[in-house]
Amino acid sequence: MARRRCLTGQDHVAGFHALGTSFAEVRKIEASSVHARYEMGQRGKREITVNCGVPSRIVTAMIALAGTSAGVQTADSGIVHAQAHATPFDFDGDGRADIFVYRETTGAWFAVLSSGGFLNFPWGSPQLQDRPVPMDYDGDGKVDVAVYRQTTGEWFVRRSSNGTLIHVSWGTPTFGDVPAPADFDGDGAADFAVYRRTTGEWIIHRSSDNRSIRVSWGAPRWDDVPVPADYDGDGVADVAVYRRTTGEWLIHRSSDGGRVQVSWGAPTLGDVPVVADYDGDGIADIAVYRTTTGEWFIHRSSDSVLVHVTWGSPSLGDTPMPADYDGNGTTDIAVYRPAPATWFVLGASIGTGSYSFSMAQPQEPSR
C-alpha cells in the first residue's frame, strides 16, 4: 500500500469547474490517442486505498474516468478559466481526472493519480500570493502544474512534457489583472491571458503565433468576472463575463463575432458561475451554484431545459467541483468538503453519492 501525506482541512482545492469541448471535438485534435483512452475509461472505476500515515485514517478514492476536454474555476473568486484539450486535473495523461489539491500555506501540490501513484512536490510561493492555474500549456494532453504570481504578474509553469520551466511575465497587478487562461486560438494549448478588472480588457498571448490580442469585453462598474469557455462549439474558447451585480452572462462568440446575453443567476442569493458541458453536446452550458442553499441551476445548451439539483451543504463549507468523474462524456455535479477533505459526486452512471475521497465519513450532501 502506497504512503502519502494526509490531506487536511487546511488544504485549498485549486479551482476547478469543468467546461469545454465534447469528446468528439477532442478527437479531431488528438485523434486515436484520445479515443483509446476514452475506450479504456468505459470499463469502469478504479478504487485506490491510501495509507495516510495516521492510525485508523485510511483515504479511499473511487476515481472515475474523464473523457472530455475541460477547464477550471477558482471557486473562491468566481473566476472561471477555460481549459485546453486535456482532461481537467489529468496530470498523468491517461484521460482521467485526478483528485487534486494545492496547499496555499506551503505552495505544495498533492494529487492522487488515476493511473496509480501520487503527485507531491512544491511549486509556488504563498508569501508572493501565487495562485494555482493548472492547464495544458504545452499541448501534450497532460495538465501542467502552474501558478500565477498575483504580486508581480508572472507565470511559472512546469511542463509535463519535459519537466522544464516556462516563465512568462503577463499581467499587471496594479491594474487589477486576474488570470484567465484558455485556448483562444484552437491549437490545443492553453494561452496565457488576463482580464483587467479596472478596464474590462482581455489581454491574450496566443500560443500558436505569439501574438498579443486585446479585447474590450466587460464592465468594471458592474463587477464582471471572466468566464471563458466554448459556448458555440467551434473548438475555440469565447471571451465571456458573468455580471455579479445582475446575474447576467455576456458572451462574445468566436465563430461569428456575435453577442449573446443571458440572465442566469441571483447574486443576492450567492450564485457563482459553474459553466461546464453538462449534457455532453460539446457546448459549454451556462450554470450557477447557489452558495446559500447548495442548489445547482443549469441551462442545457442542447435543449434549453433547466436542470435544478440540490447537491451541497453550505454550512459545511462545500465548494462546487463539477467534472466528468464517471467517464460518460458529460460533466457530473460534485462538491468538495474541506473537513475532512471529501469529494461527493452526483454521477449519471454511478448513482448519487457513489464515491468520495476522504479521511473520514462525513454527512452526505442533501439529495
Tab-separated table of N, CA and C in Angstrom, residues 131-289:
chain	number	residue	atom	x	y	z
A	131	ARG	N	-1.103	31.851	-7.235
A	131	ARG	CA	-2.431	31.262	-7.422
A	131	ARG	C	-2.327	30.093	-8.404
A	132	PRO	N	-2.850	28.919	-8.066
A	132	PRO	CA	-2.747	27.775	-8.974
A	132	PRO	C	-3.568	27.983	-10.246
A	133	VAL	N	-2.948	27.707	-11.410
A	133	VAL	CA	-3.629	27.811	-12.704
A	133	VAL	C	-3.247	26.605	-13.570
A	134	PRO	N	-3.528	25.378	-13.110
A	134	PRO	CA	-3.113	24.185	-13.860
A	134	PRO	C	-3.902	24.016	-15.152
A	135	MET	N	-3.183	23.905	-16.256
A	135	MET	CA	-3.780	23.666	-17.570
A	135	MET	C	-2.729	23.020	-18.461
A	136	ASP	N	-3.117	22.668	-19.676
A	136	ASP	CA	-2.171	22.055	-20.619
A	136	ASP	C	-1.549	23.151	-21.478
A	137	TYR	N	-0.431	23.707	-21.000
A	137	TYR	CA	0.205	24.826	-21.691
A	137	TYR	C	1.137	24.367	-22.819
A	138	ASP	N	1.565	23.116	-22.804
A	138	ASP	CA	2.480	22.647	-23.851
A	138	ASP	C	1.802	21.710	-24.848
A	139	GLY	N	0.503	21.503	-24.702
A	139	GLY	CA	-0.265	20.779	-25.696
A	139	GLY	C	0.034	19.301	-25.817
A	140	ASP	N	0.512	18.675	-24.719
A	140	ASP	CA	0.846	17.246	-24.781
A	140	ASP	C	-0.262	16.357	-24.237
A	141	GLY	N	-1.407	16.955	-23.909
A	141	GLY	CA	-2.522	16.170	-23.391
A	141	GLY	C	-2.482	15.942	-21.903
A	142	LYS	N	-1.506	16.538	-21.203
A	142	LYS	CA	-1.413	16.446	-19.746
A	142	LYS	C	-1.509	17.845	-19.146
A	143	VAL	N	-2.171	17.939	-18.007
A	143	VAL	CA	-2.259	19.212	-17.311
A	143	VAL	C	-0.917	19.513	-16.658
A	144	ASP	N	-0.440	20.732	-16.816
A	144	ASP	CA	0.831	21.159	-16.238
A	144	ASP	C	0.602	21.854	-14.897
A	145	VAL	N	1.487	21.604	-13.951
A	145	VAL	CA	1.483	22.330	-12.687
A	145	VAL	C	1.900	23.769	-12.983
A	146	ALA	N	1.137	24.743	-12.511
A	146	ALA	CA	1.415	26.139	-12.849
A	146	ALA	C	0.812	27.073	-11.810
A	147	VAL	N	1.461	28.216	-11.625
A	147	VAL	CA	0.941	29.252	-10.741
A	147	VAL	C	1.053	30.611	-11.415
A	148	TYR	N	0.150	31.499	-11.028
A	148	TYR	CA	0.204	32.905	-11.432
A	148	TYR	C	0.539	33.724	-10.191
A	149	ARG	N	1.582	34.523	-10.275
A	149	ARG	CA	2.040	35.313	-9.139
A	149	ARG	C	1.287	36.646	-9.101
A	150	GLN	N	0.378	36.752	-8.152
A	150	GLN	CA	-0.509	37.910	-8.113
A	150	GLN	C	0.192	39.209	-7.714
A	151	THR	N	1.375	39.110	-7.134
A	151	THR	CA	2.106	40.314	-6.744
A	151	THR	C	2.950	40.886	-7.877
A	152	THR	N	3.258	40.072	-8.903
A	152	THR	CA	4.151	40.535	-9.970
A	152	THR	C	3.597	40.324	-11.376
A	153	GLY	N	2.554	39.510	-11.538
A	153	GLY	CA	2.029	39.222	-12.867
A	153	GLY	C	2.825	38.170	-13.617
A	154	GLU	N	3.640	37.401	-12.917
A	154	GLU	CA	4.439	36.360	-13.544
A	154	GLU	C	3.709	35.009	-13.518
A	155	TRP	N	4.020	34.189	-14.542
A	155	TRP	CA	3.510	32.821	-14.627
A	155	TRP	C	4.687	31.858	-14.519
A	156	PHE	N	4.518	30.807	-13.727
A	156	PHE	CA	5.532	29.768	-13.591
A	156	PHE	C	4.868	28.425	-13.903
A	157	VAL	N	5.289	27.821	-15.004
A	157	VAL	CA	4.680	26.578	-15.476
A	157	VAL	C	5.741	25.484	-15.531
A	158	ARG	N	5.427	24.337	-14.975
A	158	ARG	CA	6.293	23.164	-15.094
A	158	ARG	C	5.745	22.290	-16.205
A	159	ARG	N	6.433	22.246	-17.332
A	159	ARG	CA	5.969	21.454	-18.465
A	159	ARG	C	5.910	19.968	-18.103
A	160	SER	N	4.764	19.355	-18.382
A	160	SER	CA	4.650	17.917	-18.158
A	160	SER	C	5.405	17.126	-19.213
A	161	SER	N	5.641	17.742	-20.364
A	161	SER	CA	6.297	17.037	-21.463
A	161	SER	C	7.770	16.757	-21.192
A	162	ASN	N	8.464	17.705	-20.516
A	162	ASN	CA	9.902	17.501	-20.273
A	162	ASN	C	10.386	18.017	-18.918
A	163	GLY	N	9.467	18.505	-18.074
A	163	GLY	CA	9.843	18.946	-16.739
A	163	GLY	C	10.522	20.296	-16.667
A	164	THR	N	10.632	21.009	-17.795
A	164	THR	CA	11.302	22.314	-17.792
A	164	THR	C	10.340	23.420	-17.386
A	165	LEU	N	10.911	24.567	-17.070
A	165	LEU	CA	10.143	25.717	-16.594
A	165	LEU	C	9.776	26.645	-17.743
A	166	ILE	N	8.515	27.081	-17.752
A	166	ILE	CA	8.097	28.212	-18.577
A	166	ILE	C	7.889	29.395	-17.632
A	167	HIS	N	8.586	30.483	-17.872
A	167	HIS	CA	8.469	31.676	-17.040
A	167	HIS	C	8.075	32.852	-17.927
A	168	VAL	N	6.874	33.387	-17.707
A	168	VAL	CA	6.345	34.453	-18.549
A	168	VAL	C	5.802	35.568	-17.660
A	169	SER	N	6.125	36.808	-18.003
A	169	SER	CA	5.509	37.966	-17.347
A	169	SER	C	4.328	38.403	-18.207
A	170	TRP	N	3.134	38.213	-17.701
A	170	TRP	CA	1.934	38.546	-18.467
A	170	TRP	C	0.835	38.951	-17.488
A	171	GLY	N	0.789	40.226	-17.197
A	171	GLY	CA	-0.190	40.745	-16.260
A	171	GLY	C	0.379	41.894	-15.453
A	172	THR	N	-0.484	42.817	-15.062
A	172	THR	CA	-0.090	43.971	-14.259
A	172	THR	C	-0.992	44.042	-13.032
A	173	PRO	N	-0.503	43.582	-11.889
A	173	PRO	CA	-1.340	43.539	-10.688
A	173	PRO	C	-1.926	44.896	-10.300
A	174	THR	N	-1.181	45.983	-10.536
A	174	THR	CA	-1.693	47.302	-10.148
A	174	THR	C	-2.934	47.705	-10.945
A	175	PHE	N	-3.158	47.069	-12.084
A	175	PHE	CA	-4.349	47.336	-12.893
A	175	PHE	C	-5.474	46.336	-12.608
A	176	GLY	N	-5.266	45.496	-11.610
A	176	GLY	CA	-6.298	44.535	-11.241
A	176	GLY	C	-6.379	43.330	-12.153
A	177	ASP	N	-5.278	42.979	-12.819
A	177	ASP	CA	-5.289	41.824	-13.721
A	177	ASP	C	-5.482	40.520	-12.952
A	178	VAL	N	-6.340	39.651	-13.471
A	178	VAL	CA	-6.543	38.314	-12.910
A	178	VAL	C	-6.320	37.287	-14.024
A	179	PRO	N	-5.773	36.116	-13.715
A	179	PRO	CA	-5.501	35.122	-14.757
A	179	PRO	C	-6.789	34.574	-15.359
A	180	ALA	N	-6.796	34.433	-16.678
A	180	ALA	CA	-7.939	33.868	-17.388
A	180	ALA	C	-7.457	33.045	-18.579
A	181	PRO	N	-6.581	32.057	-18.360
A	181	PRO	CA	-6.043	31.275	-19.474
A	181	PRO	C	-7.111	30.430	-20.147
A	182	ALA	N	-6.947	30.239	-21.440
A	182	ALA	CA	-7.865	29.411	-22.220
A	182	ALA	C	-7.242	29.158	-23.583
A	183	ASP	N	-7.828	28.256	-24.348
A	183	ASP	CA	-7.343	28.002	-25.707
A	183	ASP	C	-8.118	28.910	-26.664
A	184	PHE	N	-7.662	30.155	-26.781
A	184	PHE	CA	-8.359	31.147	-27.587
A	184	PHE	C	-8.061	31.021	-29.082
A	185	ASP	N	-7.052	30.241	-29.469
A	185	ASP	CA	-6.726	30.086	-30.879
A	185	ASP	C	-6.965	28.678	-31.406
A	186	GLY	N	-7.451	27.780	-30.563
A	186	GLY	CA	-7.845	26.452	-31.008
A	186	GLY	C	-6.712	25.528	-31.401
A	187	ASP	N	-5.500	25.769	-30.857
A	187	ASP	CA	-4.357	24.921	-31.227
A	187	ASP	C	-4.110	23.797	-30.240
A	188	GLY	N	-4.979	23.650	-29.227
A	188	GLY	CA	-4.838	22.569	-28.266
A	188	GLY	C	-3.945	22.878	-27.093
A	189	ALA	N	-3.398	24.099	-27.032
A	189	ALA	CA	-2.565	24.511	-25.903
A	189	ALA	C	-3.186	25.754	-25.261
A	190	ALA	N	-3.159	25.805	-23.936
A	190	ALA	CA	-3.714	26.952	-23.235
A	190	ALA	C	-2.879	28.195	-23.492
A	191	ASP	N	-3.547	29.313	-23.687
A	191	ASP	CA	-2.873	30.596	-23.905
A	191	ASP	C	-2.835	31.381	-22.602
A	192	PHE	N	-1.708	32.063	-22.335
A	192	PHE	CA	-1.634	32.963	-21.189
A	192	PHE	C	-2.572	34.140	-21.451
A	193	ALA	N	-3.375	34.475	-20.474
A	193	ALA	CA	-4.328	35.570	-20.651
A	193	ALA	C	-4.711	36.141	-19.295
A	194	VAL	N	-5.012	37.425	-19.276
A	194	VAL	CA	-5.508	38.080	-18.062
A	194	VAL	C	-6.725	38.917	-18.414
A	195	TYR	N	-7.566	39.090	-17.429
A	195	TYR	CA	-8.705	40.005	-17.530
A	195	TYR	C	-8.419	41.192	-16.630
A	196	ARG	N	-8.465	42.382	-17.200
A	196	ARG	CA	-8.136	43.608	-16.455
A	196	ARG	C	-9.399	44.167	-15.814
A	197	ARG	N	-9.508	43.988	-14.523
A	197	ARG	CA	-10.732	44.367	-13.832
A	197	ARG	C	-10.961	45.866	-13.788
A	198	THR	N	-9.909	46.658	-13.922
A	198	THR	CA	-10.075	48.109	-13.860
A	198	THR	C	-10.580	48.705	-15.170
A	199	THR	N	-10.430	47.964	-16.287
A	199	THR	CA	-10.837	48.491	-17.587
A	199	THR	C	-11.782	47.578	-18.360
A	200	GLY	N	-11.900	46.314	-17.957
A	200	GLY	CA	-12.725	45.365	-18.697
A	200	GLY	C	-12.048	44.812	-19.930
A	201	GLU	N	-10.727	44.935	-20.019
A	201	GLU	CA	-9.983	44.421	-21.167
A	201	GLU	C	-9.475	42.996	-20.925
A	202	TRP	N	-9.371	42.268	-22.028
A	202	TRP	CA	-8.719	40.964	-22.052
A	202	TRP	C	-7.398	41.124	-22.794
A	203	ILE	N	-6.326	40.602	-22.234
A	203	ILE	CA	-5.012	40.667	-22.867
A	203	ILE	C	-4.519	39.224	-22.993
A	204	ILE	N	-4.436	38.759	-24.242
A	204	ILE	CA	-4.213	37.345	-24.532
A	204	ILE	C	-2.904	37.161	-25.300
A	205	HIS	N	-2.107	36.185	-24.869
A	205	HIS	CA	-0.881	35.829	-25.579
A	205	HIS	C	-1.110	34.487	-26.263
A	206	ARG	N	-1.332	34.520	-27.581
A	206	ARG	CA	-1.677	33.293	-28.292
A	206	ARG	C	-0.459	32.392	-28.452
A	207	SER	N	-0.635	31.117	-28.140
A	207	SER	CA	0.478	30.166	-28.229
A	207	SER	C	0.790	29.781	-29.667
A	208	SER	N	-0.174	29.913	-30.565
A	208	SER	CA	0.022	29.466	-31.941
A	208	SER	C	0.970	30.366	-32.722
A	209	ASP	N	0.958	31.677	-32.443
A	209	ASP	CA	1.789	32.602	-33.213
A	209	ASP	C	2.458	33.682	-32.359
A	210	ASN	N	2.340	33.556	-31.014
A	210	ASN	CA	2.954	34.509	-30.075
A	210	ASN	C	2.431	35.933	-30.236
A	211	ARG	N	1.279	36.072	-30.821
A	211	ARG	CA	0.681	37.402	-30.969
A	211	ARG	C	-0.045	37.819	-29.699
A	212	SER	N	-0.068	39.128	-29.460
A	212	SER	CA	-0.815	39.696	-28.343
A	212	SER	C	-2.159	40.207	-28.861
A	213	ILE	N	-3.230	39.787	-28.217
A	213	ILE	CA	-4.580	40.189	-28.606
A	213	ILE	C	-5.225	40.938	-27.443
A	214	ARG	N	-5.834	42.066	-27.738
A	214	ARG	CA	-6.546	42.833	-26.719
A	214	ARG	C	-8.012	42.948	-27.126
A	215	VAL	N	-8.896	42.610	-26.185
A	215	VAL	CA	-10.333	42.675	-26.437
A	215	VAL	C	-11.000	43.379	-25.269
A	216	SER	N	-11.830	44.366	-25.558
A	216	SER	CA	-12.604	45.042	-24.510
A	216	SER	C	-13.941	44.321	-24.374
A	217	TRP	N	-14.113	43.643	-23.256
A	217	TRP	CA	-15.351	42.876	-23.029
A	217	TRP	C	-15.542	42.723	-21.531
A	218	GLY	N	-16.291	43.652	-20.953
A	218	GLY	CA	-16.515	43.657	-19.508
A	218	GLY	C	-16.689	45.070	-18.998
A	219	ALA	N	-17.399	45.184	-17.885
A	219	ALA	CA	-17.671	46.492	-17.290
A	219	ALA	C	-17.280	46.452	-15.816
A	220	PRO	N	-16.166	47.081	-15.466
A	220	PRO	CA	-15.712	47.046	-14.068
A	220	PRO	C	-16.763	47.520	-13.076
A	221	ARG	N	-17.543	48.538	-13.462
A	221	ARG	CA	-18.521	49.088	-12.510
A	221	ARG	C	-19.637	48.098	-12.183
A	222	TRP	N	-19.793	47.050	-13.032
A	222	TRP	CA	-20.814	46.037	-12.792
A	222	TRP	C	-20.222	44.775	-12.173
A	223	ASP	N	-18.953	44.831	-11.788
A	223	ASP	CA	-18.293	43.707	-11.120
A	223	ASP	C	-18.280	42.460	-11.996
A	224	ASP	N	-17.946	42.641	-13.283
A	224	ASP	CA	-17.851	41.498	-14.193
A	224	ASP	C	-16.638	40.640	-13.876
A	225	VAL	N	-16.794	39.318	-14.022
A	225	VAL	CA	-15.671	38.385	-13.871
A	225	VAL	C	-15.580	37.517	-15.125
A	226	PRO	N	-14.385	37.120	-15.533
A	226	PRO	CA	-14.226	36.346	-16.766
A	226	PRO	C	-14.719	34.912	-16.625
A	227	VAL	N	-15.435	34.448	-17.643
A	227	VAL	CA	-15.894	33.057	-17.708
A	227	VAL	C	-15.678	32.517	-19.120
A	228	PRO	N	-14.436	32.482	-19.615
A	228	PRO	CA	-14.207	31.994	-20.975
A	228	PRO	C	-14.527	30.510	-21.101
A	229	ALA	N	-15.151	30.150	-22.206
A	229	ALA	CA	-15.488	28.755	-22.486
A	229	ALA	C	-15.919	28.664	-23.945
A	230	ASP	N	-16.075	27.451	-24.431
A	230	ASP	CA	-16.517	27.263	-25.812
A	230	ASP	C	-18.038	27.177	-25.826
A	231	TYR	N	-18.690	28.339	-25.911
A	231	TYR	CA	-20.145	28.398	-25.852
A	231	TYR	C	-20.811	28.126	-27.201
A	232	ASP	N	-20.045	28.172	-28.297
A	232	ASP	CA	-20.637	27.955	-29.609
A	232	ASP	C	-20.160	26.666	-30.282
A	233	GLY	N	-19.328	25.891	-29.600
A	233	GLY	CA	-18.947	24.576	-30.084
A	233	GLY	C	-18.009	24.553	-31.272
A	234	ASP	N	-17.204	25.627	-31.459
A	234	ASP	CA	-16.291	25.663	-32.596
A	234	ASP	C	-14.871	25.253	-32.232
A	235	GLY	N	-14.649	24.796	-30.993
A	235	GLY	CA	-13.325	24.357	-30.571
A	235	GLY	C	-12.415	25.472	-30.117
A	236	VAL	N	-12.947	26.696	-30.027
A	236	VAL	CA	-12.170	27.859	-29.594
A	236	VAL	C	-12.883	28.504	-28.410
A	237	ALA	N	-12.130	28.863	-27.371
A	237	ALA	CA	-12.734	29.499	-26.204
A	237	ALA	C	-13.254	30.884	-26.565
A	238	ASP	N	-14.443	31.203	-26.089
A	238	ASP	CA	-15.050	32.509	-26.320
A	238	ASP	C	-14.779	33.423	-25.133
A	239	VAL	N	-14.519	34.693	-25.417
A	239	VAL	CA	-14.400	35.692	-24.367
A	239	VAL	C	-15.797	35.909	-23.775
A	240	ALA	N	-15.901	35.863	-22.444
A	240	ALA	CA	-17.207	35.992	-21.804
A	240	ALA	C	-17.039	36.469	-20.365
A	241	VAL	N	-18.072	37.137	-19.856
A	241	VAL	CA	-18.063	37.579	-18.461
A	241	VAL	C	-19.389	37.237	-17.805
A	242	TYR	N	-19.329	37.049	-16.494
A	242	TYR	CA	-20.521	36.901	-15.655
A	242	TYR	C	-20.635	38.153	-14.812
A	243	ARG	N	-21.794	38.792	-14.873
A	243	ARG	CA	-22.021	40.052	-14.164
A	243	ARG	C	-22.533	39.761	-12.762
A	244	ARG	N	-21.659	39.933	-11.782
A	244	ARG	CA	-22.006	39.528	-10.411
A	244	ARG	C	-23.007	40.459	-9.742
A	245	THR	N	-23.254	41.607	-10.320
A	245	THR	CA	-24.252	42.517	-9.742
A	245	THR	C	-25.660	42.228	-10.255
A	246	THR	N	-25.774	41.584	-11.415
A	246	THR	CA	-27.094	41.358	-12.015
A	246	THR	C	-27.388	39.901	-12.341
A	247	GLY	N	-26.365	39.054	-12.372
A	247	GLY	CA	-26.566	37.663	-12.754
A	247	GLY	C	-26.622	37.443	-14.256
A	248	GLU	N	-26.169	38.407	-15.032
A	248	GLU	CA	-26.164	38.276	-16.490
A	248	GLU	C	-24.855	37.666	-16.997
A	249	TRP	N	-24.960	36.969	-18.124
A	249	TRP	CA	-23.812	36.424	-18.846
A	249	TRP	C	-23.718	37.161	-20.172
A	250	LEU	N	-22.526	37.653	-20.521
A	250	LEU	CA	-22.300	38.323	-21.789
A	250	LEU	C	-21.172	37.588	-22.521
A	251	ILE	N	-21.496	37.015	-23.672
A	251	ILE	CA	-20.586	36.131	-24.398
A	251	ILE	C	-20.291	36.715	-25.775
A	252	HIS	N	-19.010	36.746	-26.135
A	252	HIS	CA	-18.583	37.172	-27.462
A	252	HIS	C	-18.149	35.931	-28.234
A	253	ARG	N	-18.991	35.485	-29.147
A	253	ARG	CA	-18.750	34.220	-29.837
A	253	ARG	C	-17.578	34.317	-30.805
A	254	SER	N	-16.688	33.329	-30.746
A	254	SER	CA	-15.532	33.331	-31.629
A	254	SER	C	-15.899	32.906	-33.045
A	255	SER	N	-16.985	32.172	-33.200
A	255	SER	CA	-17.350	31.630	-34.511
A	255	SER	C	-17.816	32.706	-35.483
A	256	ASP	N	-18.570	33.688	-34.969
A	256	ASP	CA	-19.128	34.702	-35.878
A	256	ASP	C	-19.075	36.121	-35.312
A	257	GLY	N	-18.449	36.280	-34.131
A	257	GLY	CA	-18.369	37.608	-33.532
A	257	GLY	C	-19.659	38.093	-32.915
A	258	GLY	N	-20.673	37.226	-32.874
A	258	GLY	CA	-21.961	37.614	-32.329
A	258	GLY	C	-21.939	37.767	-30.819
A	259	ARG	N	-22.924	38.476	-30.292
A	259	ARG	CA	-23.050	38.726	-28.861
A	259	ARG	C	-24.230	37.938	-28.305
A	260	VAL	N	-24.004	37.269	-27.196
A	260	VAL	CA	-25.054	36.535	-26.504
A	260	VAL	C	-25.188	37.099	-25.094
A	261	GLN	N	-26.401	37.423	-24.692
A	261	GLN	CA	-26.652	37.942	-23.348
A	261	GLN	C	-27.761	37.112	-22.707
A	262	VAL	N	-27.460	36.524	-21.564
A	262	VAL	CA	-28.400	35.641	-20.881
A	262	VAL	C	-28.452	36.012	-19.404
A	263	SER	N	-29.657	36.116	-18.855
A	263	SER	CA	-29.814	36.333	-17.414
A	263	SER	C	-29.950	34.975	-16.746
A	264	TRP	N	-28.945	34.622	-15.927
A	264	TRP	CA	-28.950	33.288	-15.290
A	264	TRP	C	-28.124	33.378	-14.010
A	265	GLY	N	-28.830	33.648	-12.909
A	265	GLY	CA	-28.144	33.772	-11.631
A	265	GLY	C	-28.775	34.851	-10.763
A	266	ALA	N	-28.671	34.661	-9.452
A	266	ALA	CA	-29.203	35.621	-8.482
A	266	ALA	C	-28.081	36.001	-7.525
A	267	PRO	N	-27.382	37.099	-7.806
A	267	PRO	CA	-26.244	37.487	-6.960
A	267	PRO	C	-26.593	37.655	-5.488
A	268	THR	N	-27.808	38.124	-5.184
A	268	THR	CA	-28.186	38.330	-3.788
A	268	THR	C	-28.309	37.016	-3.021
A	269	LEU	N	-28.422	35.901	-3.752
A	269	LEU	CA	-28.518	34.580	-3.124
A	269	LEU	C	-27.192	33.840	-3.154
A	270	GLY	N	-26.125	34.542	-3.567
A	270	GLY	CA	-24.797	33.951	-3.530
A	270	GLY	C	-24.478	33.049	-4.700
A	271	ASP	N	-25.118	33.259	-5.840
A	271	ASP	CA	-24.847	32.410	-7.005
A	271	ASP	C	-23.446	32.678	-7.567
A	272	VAL	N	-22.732	31.605	-7.909
A	272	VAL	CA	-21.419	31.704	-8.562
A	272	VAL	C	-21.455	30.867	-9.833
A	273	PRO	N	-20.748	31.290	-10.893
A	273	PRO	CA	-20.784	30.552	-12.159
A	273	PRO	C	-20.054	29.218	-12.065
A	274	VAL	N	-20.659	28.184	-12.648
A	274	VAL	CA	-20.048	26.848	-12.724
A	274	VAL	C	-20.250	26.302	-14.132
A	275	VAL	N	-19.834	27.065	-15.116
A	275	VAL	CA	-20.023	26.692	-16.514
A	275	VAL	C	-19.328	25.371	-16.821
A	276	ALA	N	-20.000	24.499	-17.564
A	276	ALA	CA	-19.450	23.191	-17.941
A	276	ALA	C	-20.352	22.567	-18.995
A	277	ASP	N	-19.879	21.497	-19.618
A	277	ASP	CA	-20.694	20.778	-20.594
A	277	ASP	C	-21.420	19.645	-19.876
A	278	TYR	N	-22.591	19.966	-19.317
A	278	TYR	CA	-23.331	19.001	-18.509
A	278	TYR	C	-24.153	18.014	-19.352
A	279	ASP	N	-24.393	18.343	-20.638
A	279	ASP	CA	-25.201	17.460	-21.466
A	279	ASP	C	-24.404	16.755	-22.556
A	280	GLY	N	-23.093	17.003	-22.599
A	280	GLY	CA	-22.221	16.267	-23.499
A	280	GLY	C	-22.383	16.572	-24.970
A	281	ASP	N	-22.872	17.777	-25.311
A	281	ASP	CA	-23.061	18.125	-26.716
A	281	ASP	C	-21.901	18.931	-27.290
A	282	GLY	N	-20.840	19.109	-26.501
A	282	GLY	CA	-19.674	19.841	-26.978
A	282	GLY	C	-19.782	21.342	-26.840
A	283	ILE	N	-20.812	21.810	-26.157
A	283	ILE	CA	-21.022	23.241	-25.944
A	283	ILE	C	-21.143	23.488	-24.443
A	284	ALA	N	-20.439	24.504	-23.951
A	284	ALA	CA	-20.488	24.823	-22.525
A	284	ALA	C	-21.882	25.300	-22.142
A	285	ASP	N	-22.402	24.781	-21.045
A	285	ASP	CA	-23.724	25.174	-20.539
A	285	ASP	C	-23.579	26.257	-19.474
A	286	ILE	N	-24.398	27.266	-19.555
A	286	ILE	CA	-24.436	28.310	-18.533
A	286	ILE	C	-25.029	27.699	-17.269
A	287	ALA	N	-24.383	27.926	-16.123
A	287	ALA	CA	-24.836	27.311	-14.876
A	287	ALA	C	-24.317	28.089	-13.677
A	288	VAL	N	-25.066	28.020	-12.576
A	288	VAL	CA	-24.634	28.640	-11.323
A	288	VAL	C	-24.846	27.679	-10.169
A	289	TYR	N	-24.021	27.856	-9.149
A	289	TYR	CA	-24.165	27.129	-7.886
A	289	TYR	C	-24.560	28.148	-6.824
